[in-house]
């Protein structure tokens, strides 16, 4: 126990310490401040954070909280339609169905009722949806699963059959059908390389679908609702509905009729030329640049774009790869890319002689030459820099002929002689003006640019070979646009595919005007080149297989070599045959190009594998566009047969003779009881025969002979000898010589037909080289 004395000392000591502490000058204030800071700092920090959260970052944290308390449901925007120039749907949307099952409910029902729902469902779904039974059965027996997808993209018919199955067996909680929207292409393969297609996320992947994706896809909306911890909807002020903004529609310049006709001709030459690669074509309005038709064949199914076409499958099969191997899958993918590729805008090629009108236009525009200029010669070659450069006609075209003859006969030395006068600098300037050094700007993705020498490297030898379209490359869209400048009177326009954009109410929100880039040549130059080309087609030029009776067609054919681009630069022996033509030549409206990649057989020249199909195309398209044929006095004009049944022989024969047709009466009667050909059939004036039958006479049957391979004279005589009429298509100027042959007849040999039946035959010049 401490003594009182010690306690007193301790107390005094503590008091003295406190006294010294508080009485020391300034110490109290300083230490009070320290204590205040120690306690106030955390408080101020908390106040600051509260202010930051509640005031400064309010919107951010509100969004975070809302996202925790709300459920957002995406509302898909409707993708816009793609239409042709006449309002026909090229691409639209349709409802398909996703079929899925609930394994938990299937198993629970099976246990409760003792019914093998798993087997029943697997059997029905595999049958209707054409899916594997075992796969469905395994999915139906998965544990702790309420959702298993069976198939998406199911059509209405199959969906209805499944719904009927659900109702019949009370399977409401086991099988479900959910509506989906998918892209649909009503014409399947038509214009596939132009339209393109969409991916699984509805994003445009190729063609117009890709180029105009942002226009077509619209903007998705959202339905936002407040939910509790269990996901149940609760009242909340933030709940809202954000409308989806549907995509806009695009109206294209494609005319479905013209597109079909183009693809028909491409399909025909693909088969008849034996092309080992693809064939391509374009039809364009020469004045506006509007693309009326554009195609690459073989085409592909836009509703099933991941399936290879026949050509690609053949190429894949030749690789002898193991199905399913990585090499096989890679090869198949590469072939798909090739199949989807629009070669009309992305595959540069050597234009060959179809480029010669450009060289001619340069010379005429510079007043260096006209069609009637003489003094041109061709011994079969032309010397450039001490080296002979050959003409396609090794024996030459003769000496001292007119320039127009050289162009019509596709003479290489003629072009080189003109190029000597033009010179490298001016020639290069015109090449640029015609658009060959730039992309056209067409509204499609992945447009390529041609390949031409740099101006600095452009030498006299390069000038010589380029004057007739060799050793440089163009794209089809570049070339047809440049040639359209000649056809339309001298101006270069921008080609395009979309003319208008409309909303869902069909209100126009945007429309296109023709874009004229520049004047390239004078109108008089364009007129002179057109005259020369047209006279070559209707006369004895290299493009005479492009002739169409009743119409003036200006055209030029070409055949170019394919060189090894892998490094050697050697001629591969493969060729590209092409033809470009426009009409009507006296007032051009449309221009078309057909390119055949790697034709095979005995005649691979453009005059044979492309020109006849340009002619067929023009023959069908020009009347559709309102251009009626105009016949020359010397032409054999088709006449419409009248109805002579019920009239006297005298009256019938007089009417037939008035048409310039022949007649033959069969029978001993006086009245006409039947006739062949029937009323409305067209027969050639001074060539066609109408067979008239009188009372008691029976219509006679004859056998169609083979005329393919015969000259026009022999073919016509063979048909006449068999009591048949002839309709002529194709080449003209076949009165003399044996270079024109029958290449096709509409009715096969050996077919029995009524006497007087019309057999359509196609004549073609077979001696053309270019």
PDB file of N, CA, C and O in Angstrom, residues 189 244 252 262 282 303 341 348 352 421 492 559 569-570 590 599 613 657 661 667 689 716 730 748 758:
ATOM      1  N   UNK A 189     -31.141 -17.304-107.871  1.00  0.00           N
ATOM      2  CA  UNK A 189     -29.811 -17.117-108.460  1.00  0.00           C
ATOM      3  C   UNK A 189     -29.700 -15.865-109.320  1.00  0.00           C
ATOM      4  O   UNK A 189     -28.593 -15.464-109.679  1.00  0.00           O
ATOM      5  N   UNK A 244     -37.725   0.429 -82.737  1.00  0.00           N
ATOM      6  CA  UNK A 244     -36.734   0.069 -83.749  1.00  0.00           C
ATOM      7  C   UNK A 244     -36.951   0.945 -84.976  1.00  0.00           C
ATOM      8  O   UNK A 244     -38.081   1.278 -85.328  1.00  0.00           O
ATOM      9  N   UNK A 252     -32.986  -0.428-107.376  1.00  0.00           N
ATOM     10  CA  UNK A 252     -31.842  -0.584-108.264  1.00  0.00           C
ATOM     11  C   UNK A 252     -32.208  -0.244-109.709  1.00  0.00           C
ATOM     12  O   UNK A 252     -33.381  -0.086-110.062  1.00  0.00           O
ATOM     13  N   UNK A 262     -29.743 -11.425-120.347  1.00  0.00           N
ATOM     14  CA  UNK A 262     -28.286 -11.458-120.262  1.00  0.00           C
ATOM     15  C   UNK A 262     -27.812 -12.806-119.733  1.00  0.00           C
ATOM     16  O   UNK A 262     -26.896 -13.432-120.302  1.00  0.00           O
ATOM     17  N   UNK A 282     -22.313  -7.414-118.900  1.00  0.00           N
ATOM     18  CA  UNK A 282     -22.927  -6.195-118.364  1.00  0.00           C
ATOM     19  C   UNK A 282     -23.785  -5.571-119.454  1.00  0.00           C
ATOM     20  O   UNK A 282     -23.420  -5.593-120.632  1.00  0.00           O
ATOM     21  N   UNK A 303     -30.152 -17.864-101.540  1.00  0.00           N
ATOM     22  CA  UNK A 303     -30.787 -18.443-100.354  1.00  0.00           C
ATOM     23  C   UNK A 303     -29.968 -19.584 -99.760  1.00  0.00           C
ATOM     24  O   UNK A 303     -30.295 -20.086 -98.689  1.00  0.00           O
ATOM     25  N   UNK A 341     -17.241 -13.981-105.992  1.00  0.00           N
ATOM     26  CA  UNK A 341     -16.551 -12.834-106.563  1.00  0.00           C
ATOM     27  C   UNK A 341     -17.254 -12.314-107.813  1.00  0.00           C
ATOM     28  O   UNK A 341     -17.561 -13.075-108.731  1.00  0.00           O
ATOM     29  N   UNK A 348      -9.318  -7.924-113.416  1.00  0.00           N
ATOM     30  CA  UNK A 348      -8.673  -7.281-114.570  1.00  0.00           C
ATOM     31  C   UNK A 348      -8.254  -8.320-115.610  1.00  0.00           C
ATOM     32  O   UNK A 348      -7.817  -9.411-115.274  1.00  0.00           O
ATOM     33  N   UNK A 352      -7.727  -6.963-125.386  1.00  0.00           N
ATOM     34  CA  UNK A 352      -7.522  -7.378-126.767  1.00  0.00           C
ATOM     35  C   UNK A 352      -8.104  -6.365-127.740  1.00  0.00           C
ATOM     36  O   UNK A 352      -8.131  -5.154-127.488  1.00  0.00           O
ATOM     37  N   UNK A 421       1.795   7.818-134.887  1.00  0.00           N
ATOM     38  CA  UNK A 421       1.441   9.221-135.109  1.00  0.00           C
ATOM     39  C   UNK A 421       1.000   9.912-133.815  1.00  0.00           C
ATOM     40  O   UNK A 421       1.257  11.100-133.612  1.00  0.00           O
ATOM     41  N   UNK A 492     -17.683  10.864-120.279  1.00  0.00           N
ATOM     42  CA  UNK A 492     -17.473   9.753-119.357  1.00  0.00           C
ATOM     43  C   UNK A 492     -18.409   9.911-118.167  1.00  0.00           C
ATOM     44  O   UNK A 492     -18.386  10.938-117.483  1.00  0.00           O
ATOM     45  N   UNK A 559      -9.911 -11.038-128.857  1.00  0.00           N
ATOM     46  CA  UNK A 559      -9.402 -12.259-128.254  1.00  0.00           C
ATOM     47  C   UNK A 559      -8.033 -11.949-127.676  1.00  0.00           C
ATOM     48  O   UNK A 559      -7.161 -11.461-128.398  1.00  0.00           O
ATOM     49  N   UNK A 569       5.603 -14.882-116.754  1.00  0.00           N
ATOM     50  CA  UNK A 569       5.063 -13.994-117.766  1.00  0.00           C
ATOM     51  C   UNK A 569       4.826 -14.660-119.108  1.00  0.00           C
ATOM     52  O   UNK A 569       4.571 -13.991-120.106  1.00  0.00           O
ATOM     53  N   UNK A 570       4.894 -15.984-119.154  1.00  0.00           N
ATOM     54  CA  UNK A 570       4.743 -16.718-120.404  1.00  0.00           C
ATOM     55  C   UNK A 570       3.269 -16.865-120.787  1.00  0.00           C
ATOM     56  O   UNK A 570       2.379 -16.870-119.940  1.00  0.00           O
ATOM     57  N   UNK A 590     -28.192   1.607-125.328  1.00  0.00           N
ATOM     58  CA  UNK A 590     -27.610   0.614-124.424  1.00  0.00           C
ATOM     59  C   UNK A 590     -26.310   0.066-124.999  1.00  0.00           C
ATOM     60  O   UNK A 590     -26.109   0.052-126.216  1.00  0.00           O
ATOM     61  N   UNK A 599     -12.363 -20.078-123.270  1.00  0.00           N
ATOM     62  CA  UNK A 599     -13.168 -20.940-124.144  1.00  0.00           C
ATOM     63  C   UNK A 599     -12.301 -22.070-124.674  1.00  0.00           C
ATOM     64  O   UNK A 599     -11.078 -21.941-124.777  1.00  0.00           O
ATOM     65  N   UNK A 613     -23.853 -13.852-129.195  1.00  0.00           N
ATOM     66  CA  UNK A 613     -24.697 -13.744-128.001  1.00  0.00           C
ATOM     67  C   UNK A 613     -25.003 -12.283-127.673  1.00  0.00           C
ATOM     68  O   UNK A 613     -26.054 -11.992-127.097  1.00  0.00           O
ATOM     69  N   UNK A 657     -50.244 -14.209-152.159  1.00  0.00           N
ATOM     70  CA  UNK A 657     -49.343 -13.599-153.142  1.00  0.00           C
ATOM     71  C   UNK A 657     -49.115 -12.120-152.841  1.00  0.00           C
ATOM     72  O   UNK A 657     -48.035 -11.584-153.086  1.00  0.00           O
ATOM     73  N   UNK A 661     -45.555 -14.116-150.536  1.00  0.00           N
ATOM     74  CA  UNK A 661     -45.292 -15.494-150.128  1.00  0.00           C
ATOM     75  C   UNK A 661     -45.773 -16.461-151.217  1.00  0.00           C
ATOM     76  O   UNK A 661     -46.546 -16.097-152.106  1.00  0.00           O
ATOM     77  N   UNK A 667     -55.352 -31.205-152.192  1.00  0.00           N
ATOM     78  CA  UNK A 667     -56.747 -31.640-152.236  1.00  0.00           C
ATOM     79  C   UNK A 667     -57.430 -31.195-153.509  1.00  0.00           C
ATOM     80  O   UNK A 667     -56.912 -30.364-154.265  1.00  0.00           O
ATOM     81  N   UNK A 689     -43.643 -20.515-147.698  1.00  0.00           N
ATOM     82  CA  UNK A 689     -44.737 -21.177-148.413  1.00  0.00           C
ATOM     83  C   UNK A 689     -45.851 -21.537-147.436  1.00  0.00           C
ATOM     84  O   UNK A 689     -45.585 -22.111-146.366  1.00  0.00           O
ATOM     85  N   UNK A 716     -31.282 -24.156-146.560  1.00  0.00           N
ATOM     86  CA  UNK A 716     -32.569 -23.687-147.044  1.00  0.00           C
ATOM     87  C   UNK A 716     -33.163 -24.677-148.044  1.00  0.00           C
ATOM     88  O   UNK A 716     -34.358 -25.008-147.989  1.00  0.00           O
ATOM     89  N   UNK A 730     -29.074 -14.960-136.836  1.00  0.00           N
ATOM     90  CA  UNK A 730     -27.618 -14.930-136.846  1.00  0.00           C
ATOM     91  C   UNK A 730     -27.051 -14.168-138.011  1.00  0.00           C
ATOM     92  O   UNK A 730     -27.571 -13.125-138.414  1.00  0.00           O
ATOM     93  N   UNK A 748     -35.083 -30.765-133.764  1.00  0.00           N
ATOM     94  CA  UNK A 748     -34.059 -31.788-134.041  1.00  0.00           C
ATOM     95  C   UNK A 748     -34.385 -32.613-135.273  1.00  0.00           C
ATOM     96  O   UNK A 748     -35.559 -32.816-135.623  1.00  0.00           O
ATOM     97  N   UNK A 758     -42.340 -24.181-139.484  1.00  0.00           N
ATOM     98  CA  UNK A 758     -41.185 -23.281-139.558  1.00  0.00           C
ATOM     99  C   UNK A 758     -40.056 -23.836-138.688  1.00  0.00           C
ATOM    100  O   UNK A 758     -40.241 -24.098-137.502  1.00  0.00           O
TER     101      UNK A 758
END
